[in-house]
């Protein structure tokens, strides 16, 4: 959320006191992220200890806290940001229409704001390799969804395409959104078609499924001084081919992480291994399709703020810039054709 939820500061303070034993705290809302169902805060105690509080609205997916905790504490992957247990030892609590999770506060910036150092690129590769090689306990593994190359996102975009053809009215933001969509309608058709085409190829293959973060863009990698880094926001965990995560390395999401030298440093840490170029191209296209559907839903969500809708439009427009995700996905497709 870019605007704070309708939740009084006194209510937040009382919940943190009851659930985590935190008292005499300062609460700062952080306008971060494009997810309109999540809100985050910086919490600081009187002794200067800082925490990161995340509130999620809607269906809660328990592996987002249990799997990172296992990877961090049981497998020793320091780069994985894990939640802190509440006083009842649970990794999250439910209160006031949200699921609450508390984390240590990482003093640094995300990868959009700060370039990774050479050691950080290699460390990111090492960490992701350890995540992909981790054998989860059966209970955790069974709780994760498996990759199905689902058509949900493609069908969602197609529904909007049909709706736009029939005519849509709206405010000034909607008018600018529709004008941009019309300008790029043919390319959007190509993106959706190629995503479906590549999915049909991958469905014929028996993939090796590994734990995947699945949203490993630069905004979810925090970088600090002394070459520290942390992988955060595990809301979209899935068992999938490793390319589900590797598509972000060189994928250009947010117009960063698009340099060959960065890829080389990353794979120095990740280690050797054959990349499935069909899967890589599929995931890059499918990511764009998913984002397009998200922007459409946000644009026509009566509950979304003006700020969130403006940001969604800006992000959609940026994807079609030269050298951004659409151009990189096309190059990935050319590599296999």
Coordinates of C-alpha atoms in Angstrom, one line a residue:
X1 CA 0.0 0.0 0.0
X2 CA 1.1 3.5 -0.8
X3 CA -1.4 4.9 1.7
X4 CA -1.8 3.7 5.3
X5 CA -4.7 1.4 6.2
X6 CA -7.6 2.5 8.3
X7 CA -6.0 1.3 11.5
X8 CA -5.3 3.6 14.5
X9 CA -1.8 3.8 15.8
X10 CA -3.1 3.0 19.3
X11 CA -4.6 -0.3 17.9
X12 CA -1.3 -1.2 16.3
X13 CA 0.7 -0.5 19.5
X14 CA -1.7 -2.5 21.6
X15 CA -1.6 -5.5 19.3
X16 CA 2.2 -5.5 19.3
X17 CA 2.2 -5.3 23.1
X18 CA -0.2 -8.2 23.4
X19 CA 1.4 -10.4 20.7
X20 CA 5.1 -9.6 20.9
X21 CA 5.6 -7.9 24.2
X22 CA 6.7 -4.6 22.6
X23 CA 5.9 -1.5 24.5
X24 CA 6.7 2.2 24.4
X25 CA 7.2 2.1 20.6
X26 CA 7.3 4.5 17.7
X27 CA 5.3 3.5 14.6
X28 CA 6.2 4.8 11.1
X29 CA 4.1 3.8 8.0
X30 CA 6.3 2.9 5.0
X31 CA 4.7 3.6 1.6
X32 CA 6.3 0.6 -0.1
X33 CA 5.1 -1.9 -2.7
X34 CA 2.4 -2.2 -5.3
X35 CA 0.3 -4.7 -3.3
X36 CA -2.9 -3.0 -2.2
X37 CA -3.5 -5.8 0.3
X38 CA -0.3 -5.3 2.2
X39 CA 0.9 -2.5 4.5
X40 CA 4.3 -2.2 6.2
X41 CA 5.6 -0.2 9.1
X42 CA 8.9 0.5 10.9
X43 CA 8.6 -0.1 14.6
X44 CA 11.2 1.2 17.0
X45 CA 11.4 0.6 20.7
X46 CA 12.7 3.0 23.3
X47 CA 16.1 1.3 23.4
X48 CA 16.5 1.9 19.6
X49 CA 15.8 -1.7 18.4
X50 CA 14.0 -1.5 15.1
X51 CA 11.5 -4.0 13.6
X52 CA 9.7 -4.4 10.3
X53 CA 5.9 -5.1 10.6
X54 CA 3.9 -6.4 7.7
X55 CA 0.1 -6.6 7.6
X56 CA -1.6 -8.7 5.1
X57 CA -5.3 -8.5 4.2
X58 CA -7.2 -11.4 2.7
X59 CA -6.5 -15.1 2.7
X60 CA -3.4 -15.9 4.7
X61 CA -0.9 -18.3 3.2
X62 CA 1.0 -19.9 6.1
X63 CA 4.1 -21.0 4.2
X64 CA 5.0 -17.4 3.7
X65 CA 6.2 -17.5 7.3
X66 CA 7.0 -21.2 8.0
X67 CA 9.2 -21.8 4.9
X68 CA 11.5 -18.8 5.3
X69 CA 11.8 -19.7 9.0
X70 CA 12.9 -23.2 8.1
X71 CA 15.4 -22.0 5.4
X72 CA 16.9 -19.4 7.7
X73 CA 17.0 -21.3 11.0
X74 CA 17.2 -25.0 10.0
X75 CA 19.2 -24.7 6.7
X76 CA 21.3 -21.8 7.9
X77 CA 20.6 -19.6 4.8
X78 CA 21.4 -16.2 6.4
X79 CA 20.2 -14.2 3.4
X80 CA 16.6 -15.4 3.9
X81 CA 14.6 -13.0 6.0
X82 CA 12.6 -14.9 8.5
X83 CA 9.7 -13.7 10.9
X84 CA 10.2 -13.4 14.6
X85 CA 8.1 -15.6 16.8
X86 CA 5.3 -14.0 18.9
X87 CA 5.2 -14.6 22.6
X88 CA 3.1 -17.7 22.0
X89 CA 5.8 -18.9 19.6
X90 CA 3.6 -18.5 16.5
X91 CA 5.2 -16.9 13.5
X92 CA 2.2 -14.7 12.8
X93 CA -0.9 -13.4 14.5
X94 CA -4.4 -12.5 13.3
X95 CA -6.0 -9.3 14.4
X96 CA -8.2 -6.4 13.1
X97 CA -8.8 -8.0 9.7
X98 CA -5.0 -8.5 9.0
X99 CA -2.4 -11.2 9.5
X100 CA 0.6 -9.7 11.3
X101 CA 4.2 -10.8 10.9
X102 CA 7.2 -9.1 12.6
X103 CA 10.7 -9.1 11.3
X104 CA 14.1 -7.7 12.2
X105 CA 14.6 -4.4 10.5
X106 CA 17.3 -4.6 7.8
X107 CA 19.2 -1.3 7.6
X108 CA 19.7 -0.8 3.9
X109 CA 18.0 -0.2 0.6
X110 CA 16.4 -2.5 -2.0
X111 CA 18.0 -3.4 -5.2
X112 CA 16.1 -0.8 -7.2
X113 CA 17.6 2.0 -5.0
X114 CA 21.1 0.6 -4.6
X115 CA 23.3 -1.4 -6.9
X116 CA 24.5 -4.7 -5.6
X117 CA 28.3 -4.9 -5.1
X118 CA 30.2 -7.7 -6.9
X119 CA 30.3 -9.8 -3.7
X120 CA 26.6 -9.3 -3.2
X121 CA 25.8 -10.6 -6.6
X122 CA 27.8 -13.7 -5.9
X123 CA 26.3 -14.0 -2.5
X124 CA 22.8 -13.8 -4.0
X125 CA 23.7 -16.6 -6.4
X126 CA 25.0 -18.7 -3.5
X127 CA 21.9 -18.1 -1.4
X128 CA 19.5 -18.9 -4.2
X129 CA 21.3 -22.1 -5.0
X130 CA 21.0 -23.2 -1.4
X131 CA 17.3 -22.4 -1.5
X132 CA 16.8 -24.4 -4.6
X133 CA 18.7 -27.3 -3.2
X134 CA 17.0 -27.3 0.1
X135 CA 14.9 -30.4 0.9
X136 CA 11.8 -29.3 2.7
X137 CA 10.1 -31.4 5.4
X138 CA 7.1 -33.3 4.0
X139 CA 4.7 -31.1 5.9
X140 CA 6.2 -27.9 4.4
X141 CA 6.5 -29.3 0.9
X142 CA 2.9 -30.5 0.9
X143 CA 1.7 -27.1 1.9
X144 CA 3.2 -25.4 -1.2
X145 CA 1.5 -25.2 -4.6
X146 CA 3.2 -26.8 -7.6
X147 CA 3.8 -25.2 -10.9
X148 CA 0.9 -25.9 -13.3
X149 CA 1.6 -23.3 -16.0
X150 CA -1.9 -22.1 -15.3
X151 CA -3.9 -20.1 -17.8
X152 CA -5.5 -17.9 -15.1
X153 CA -3.4 -14.8 -15.9
X154 CA -3.8 -15.2 -19.7
X155 CA -7.5 -15.6 -19.5
X156 CA -7.8 -12.6 -17.2
X157 CA -6.0 -10.4 -19.6
X158 CA -8.2 -11.7 -22.5
X159 CA -11.3 -10.8 -20.5
X160 CA -10.1 -7.2 -20.2
X161 CA -9.2 -7.2 -23.9
X162 CA -12.8 -8.1 -24.8
X163 CA -14.1 -5.6 -22.3
X164 CA -11.9 -2.8 -23.8
X165 CA -13.2 -3.6 -27.3
X166 CA -16.7 -3.1 -26.1
X167 CA -15.9 0.3 -24.6
X168 CA -15.0 1.4 -21.1
X169 CA -15.6 4.7 -19.4
X170 CA -13.7 6.1 -16.5
X171 CA -11.8 9.0 -15.1
X172 CA -8.7 10.7 -16.5
X173 CA -6.4 7.9 -15.2
X174 CA -8.6 5.3 -17.0
X175 CA -8.5 7.3 -20.2
X176 CA -4.7 7.4 -20.2
X177 CA -4.6 3.7 -19.3
X178 CA -6.8 2.8 -22.2
X179 CA -4.9 5.0 -24.7
X180 CA -1.7 3.3 -23.8
X181 CA -3.2 -0.2 -24.0
X182 CA -4.7 0.6 -27.4
X183 CA -1.3 1.8 -28.6
X184 CA 0.3 -1.5 -27.5
X185 CA -2.6 -3.8 -28.2
X186 CA -0.8 -5.9 -30.9
X187 CA 2.2 -6.4 -28.8
X188 CA 0.1 -7.4 -25.8
X189 CA -1.6 -10.0 -28.0
X190 CA 1.9 -11.4 -28.9
X191 CA 2.9 -11.5 -25.2
X192 CA -0.2 -13.5 -24.2
X193 CA 0.1 -15.8 -27.2
X194 CA 3.7 -16.6 -26.7
X195 CA 3.2 -17.3 -23.0
X196 CA 0.5 -19.8 -23.9
X197 CA 2.6 -21.4 -26.6
X198 CA 5.6 -21.9 -24.3
X199 CA 3.3 -23.2 -21.5
X200 CA 2.0 -25.9 -23.9
X201 CA 5.6 -27.0 -24.6
X202 CA 6.6 -27.1 -20.9
X203 CA 3.5 -29.1 -20.0
X204 CA 4.9 -32.0 -22.0
X205 CA 8.1 -32.1 -19.9
X206 CA 8.5 -33.6 -16.4
X207 CA 10.2 -30.7 -14.6
X208 CA 12.3 -30.9 -11.5
X209 CA 10.5 -28.8 -8.9
X210 CA 12.4 -26.8 -6.3
X211 CA 11.4 -24.3 -3.6
X212 CA 11.1 -20.9 -5.5
X213 CA 10.6 -17.4 -4.1
X214 CA 8.9 -16.6 -7.5
X215 CA 9.0 -12.8 -7.1
X216 CA 12.8 -12.3 -6.8
X217 CA 13.0 -8.8 -8.4
X218 CA 15.3 -6.1 -7.1
X219 CA 12.7 -4.7 -4.7
X220 CA 12.7 -8.0 -2.7
X221 CA 16.5 -8.1 -2.2
X222 CA 17.7 -5.7 0.4
X223 CA 21.3 -4.6 0.3
X224 CA 23.3 -3.0 3.1
X225 CA 26.8 -2.0 4.1
X226 CA 29.6 -4.6 4.4
X227 CA 28.1 -6.6 1.5
X228 CA 25.1 -7.7 3.5
X229 CA 21.9 -8.7 1.7
X230 CA 18.5 -10.1 2.6
X231 CA 15.8 -11.8 0.5
X232 CA 12.4 -10.6 1.7
X233 CA 8.7 -10.9 0.8
X234 CA 8.0 -14.6 0.5
X235 CA 4.3 -14.2 -0.3
X236 CA 4.4 -16.2 -3.5
X237 CA 6.3 -19.3 -2.6
X238 CA 5.9 -22.3 -5.0
X239 CA 7.5 -25.5 -6.1
X240 CA 8.6 -24.9 -9.6
X241 CA 11.5 -25.3 -12.0
X242 CA 14.5 -23.2 -11.0
X243 CA 14.0 -20.9 -13.9
X244 CA 11.0 -19.5 -12.0
X245 CA 13.5 -17.5 -10.0
X246 CA 16.4 -17.3 -12.4
X247 CA 14.2 -15.4 -14.9
X248 CA 14.8 -12.3 -12.8
X249 CA 18.6 -12.4 -13.2
X250 CA 19.0 -10.5 -16.4
X251 CA 15.3 -10.1 -16.7
X252 CA 15.2 -6.3 -16.3
X253 CA 12.2 -6.0 -14.0
X254 CA 12.1 -2.4 -12.9
X255 CA 14.7 -1.5 -15.5
X256 CA 17.6 -3.0 -13.4
X257 CA 19.4 -6.4 -13.3
X258 CA 19.8 -6.3 -17.0
X259 CA 23.6 -6.4 -17.4
X260 CA 25.6 -9.5 -18.6
X261 CA 28.3 -8.8 -16.0
X262 CA 25.8 -9.0 -13.2
X263 CA 24.6 -12.4 -14.5
X264 CA 28.2 -13.7 -14.6
X265 CA 28.8 -12.7 -11.0
X266 CA 25.5 -14.2 -9.9
X267 CA 26.3 -17.6 -11.6
X268 CA 29.7 -17.6 -10.0
X269 CA 27.8 -18.0 -6.8
X270 CA 24.9 -20.1 -8.0
X271 CA 27.1 -22.6 -9.7
X272 CA 27.0 -24.5 -13.0
X273 CA 23.9 -26.0 -14.5
X274 CA 21.9 -26.1 -17.7
X275 CA 19.3 -23.4 -18.1
X276 CA 16.0 -24.4 -19.8
X277 CA 15.7 -21.5 -22.2
X278 CA 12.1 -22.4 -23.0
X279 CA 11.2 -22.1 -19.3
X280 CA 13.2 -18.9 -19.0
X281 CA 11.3 -17.3 -21.9
X282 CA 8.0 -18.6 -20.6
X283 CA 8.5 -17.1 -17.1
X284 CA 9.5 -13.8 -18.5
X285 CA 6.4 -13.5 -20.6
X286 CA 4.2 -14.9 -18.0
X287 CA 5.4 -12.4 -15.5
X288 CA 4.4 -9.6 -17.9
X289 CA 1.0 -11.2 -18.4
X290 CA 0.5 -11.4 -14.6
X291 CA 1.5 -7.8 -14.2
X292 CA -0.8 -6.7 -16.9
X293 CA -3.7 -8.4 -15.2
X294 CA -2.7 -6.8 -11.9
X295 CA -2.6 -3.3 -13.4
X296 CA -6.0 -3.8 -15.0
X297 CA -7.6 -5.1 -11.7
X298 CA -6.0 -2.2 -9.8
X299 CA -7.1 0.4 -12.4
X300 CA -10.8 -0.6 -12.1
X301 CA -10.8 -1.4 -8.3
X302 CA -13.1 1.2 -6.6
X303 CA -11.2 0.7 -3.4
X304 CA -7.8 1.5 -4.9
X305 CA -6.4 4.9 -4.1
X306 CA -5.5 7.5 -6.8
X307 CA -1.8 7.1 -5.8
X308 CA -1.9 3.3 -6.2
X309 CA -3.6 3.6 -9.6
X310 CA -1.2 6.2 -10.9
X311 CA 1.7 4.1 -9.8
X312 CA 0.2 1.0 -11.5
X313 CA -0.1 3.0 -14.8
X314 CA 3.5 4.2 -14.5
X315 CA 4.8 0.7 -13.9
X316 CA 2.8 -0.7 -16.9
X317 CA 4.1 2.0 -19.2
X318 CA 7.7 1.4 -18.1
X319 CA 7.6 -2.3 -19.0
X320 CA 7.4 -1.3 -22.7
X321 CA 10.4 1.0 -22.6
X322 CA 13.5 0.0 -24.8
X323 CA 15.6 -2.6 -22.9
X324 CA 12.9 -3.3 -20.3
X325 CA 11.0 -6.5 -19.5
X326 CA 9.0 -6.8 -22.8
X327 CA 12.1 -6.3 -25.0
X328 CA 14.1 -8.8 -22.8
X329 CA 11.3 -11.4 -23.0
X330 CA 11.3 -11.0 -26.8
X331 CA 15.1 -11.6 -26.9
X332 CA 14.6 -14.7 -24.7
X333 CA 12.1 -16.0 -27.2
X334 CA 14.4 -15.3 -30.1
X335 CA 17.1 -17.4 -28.4
X336 CA 14.9 -20.5 -28.7
X337 CA 13.4 -19.8 -32.1

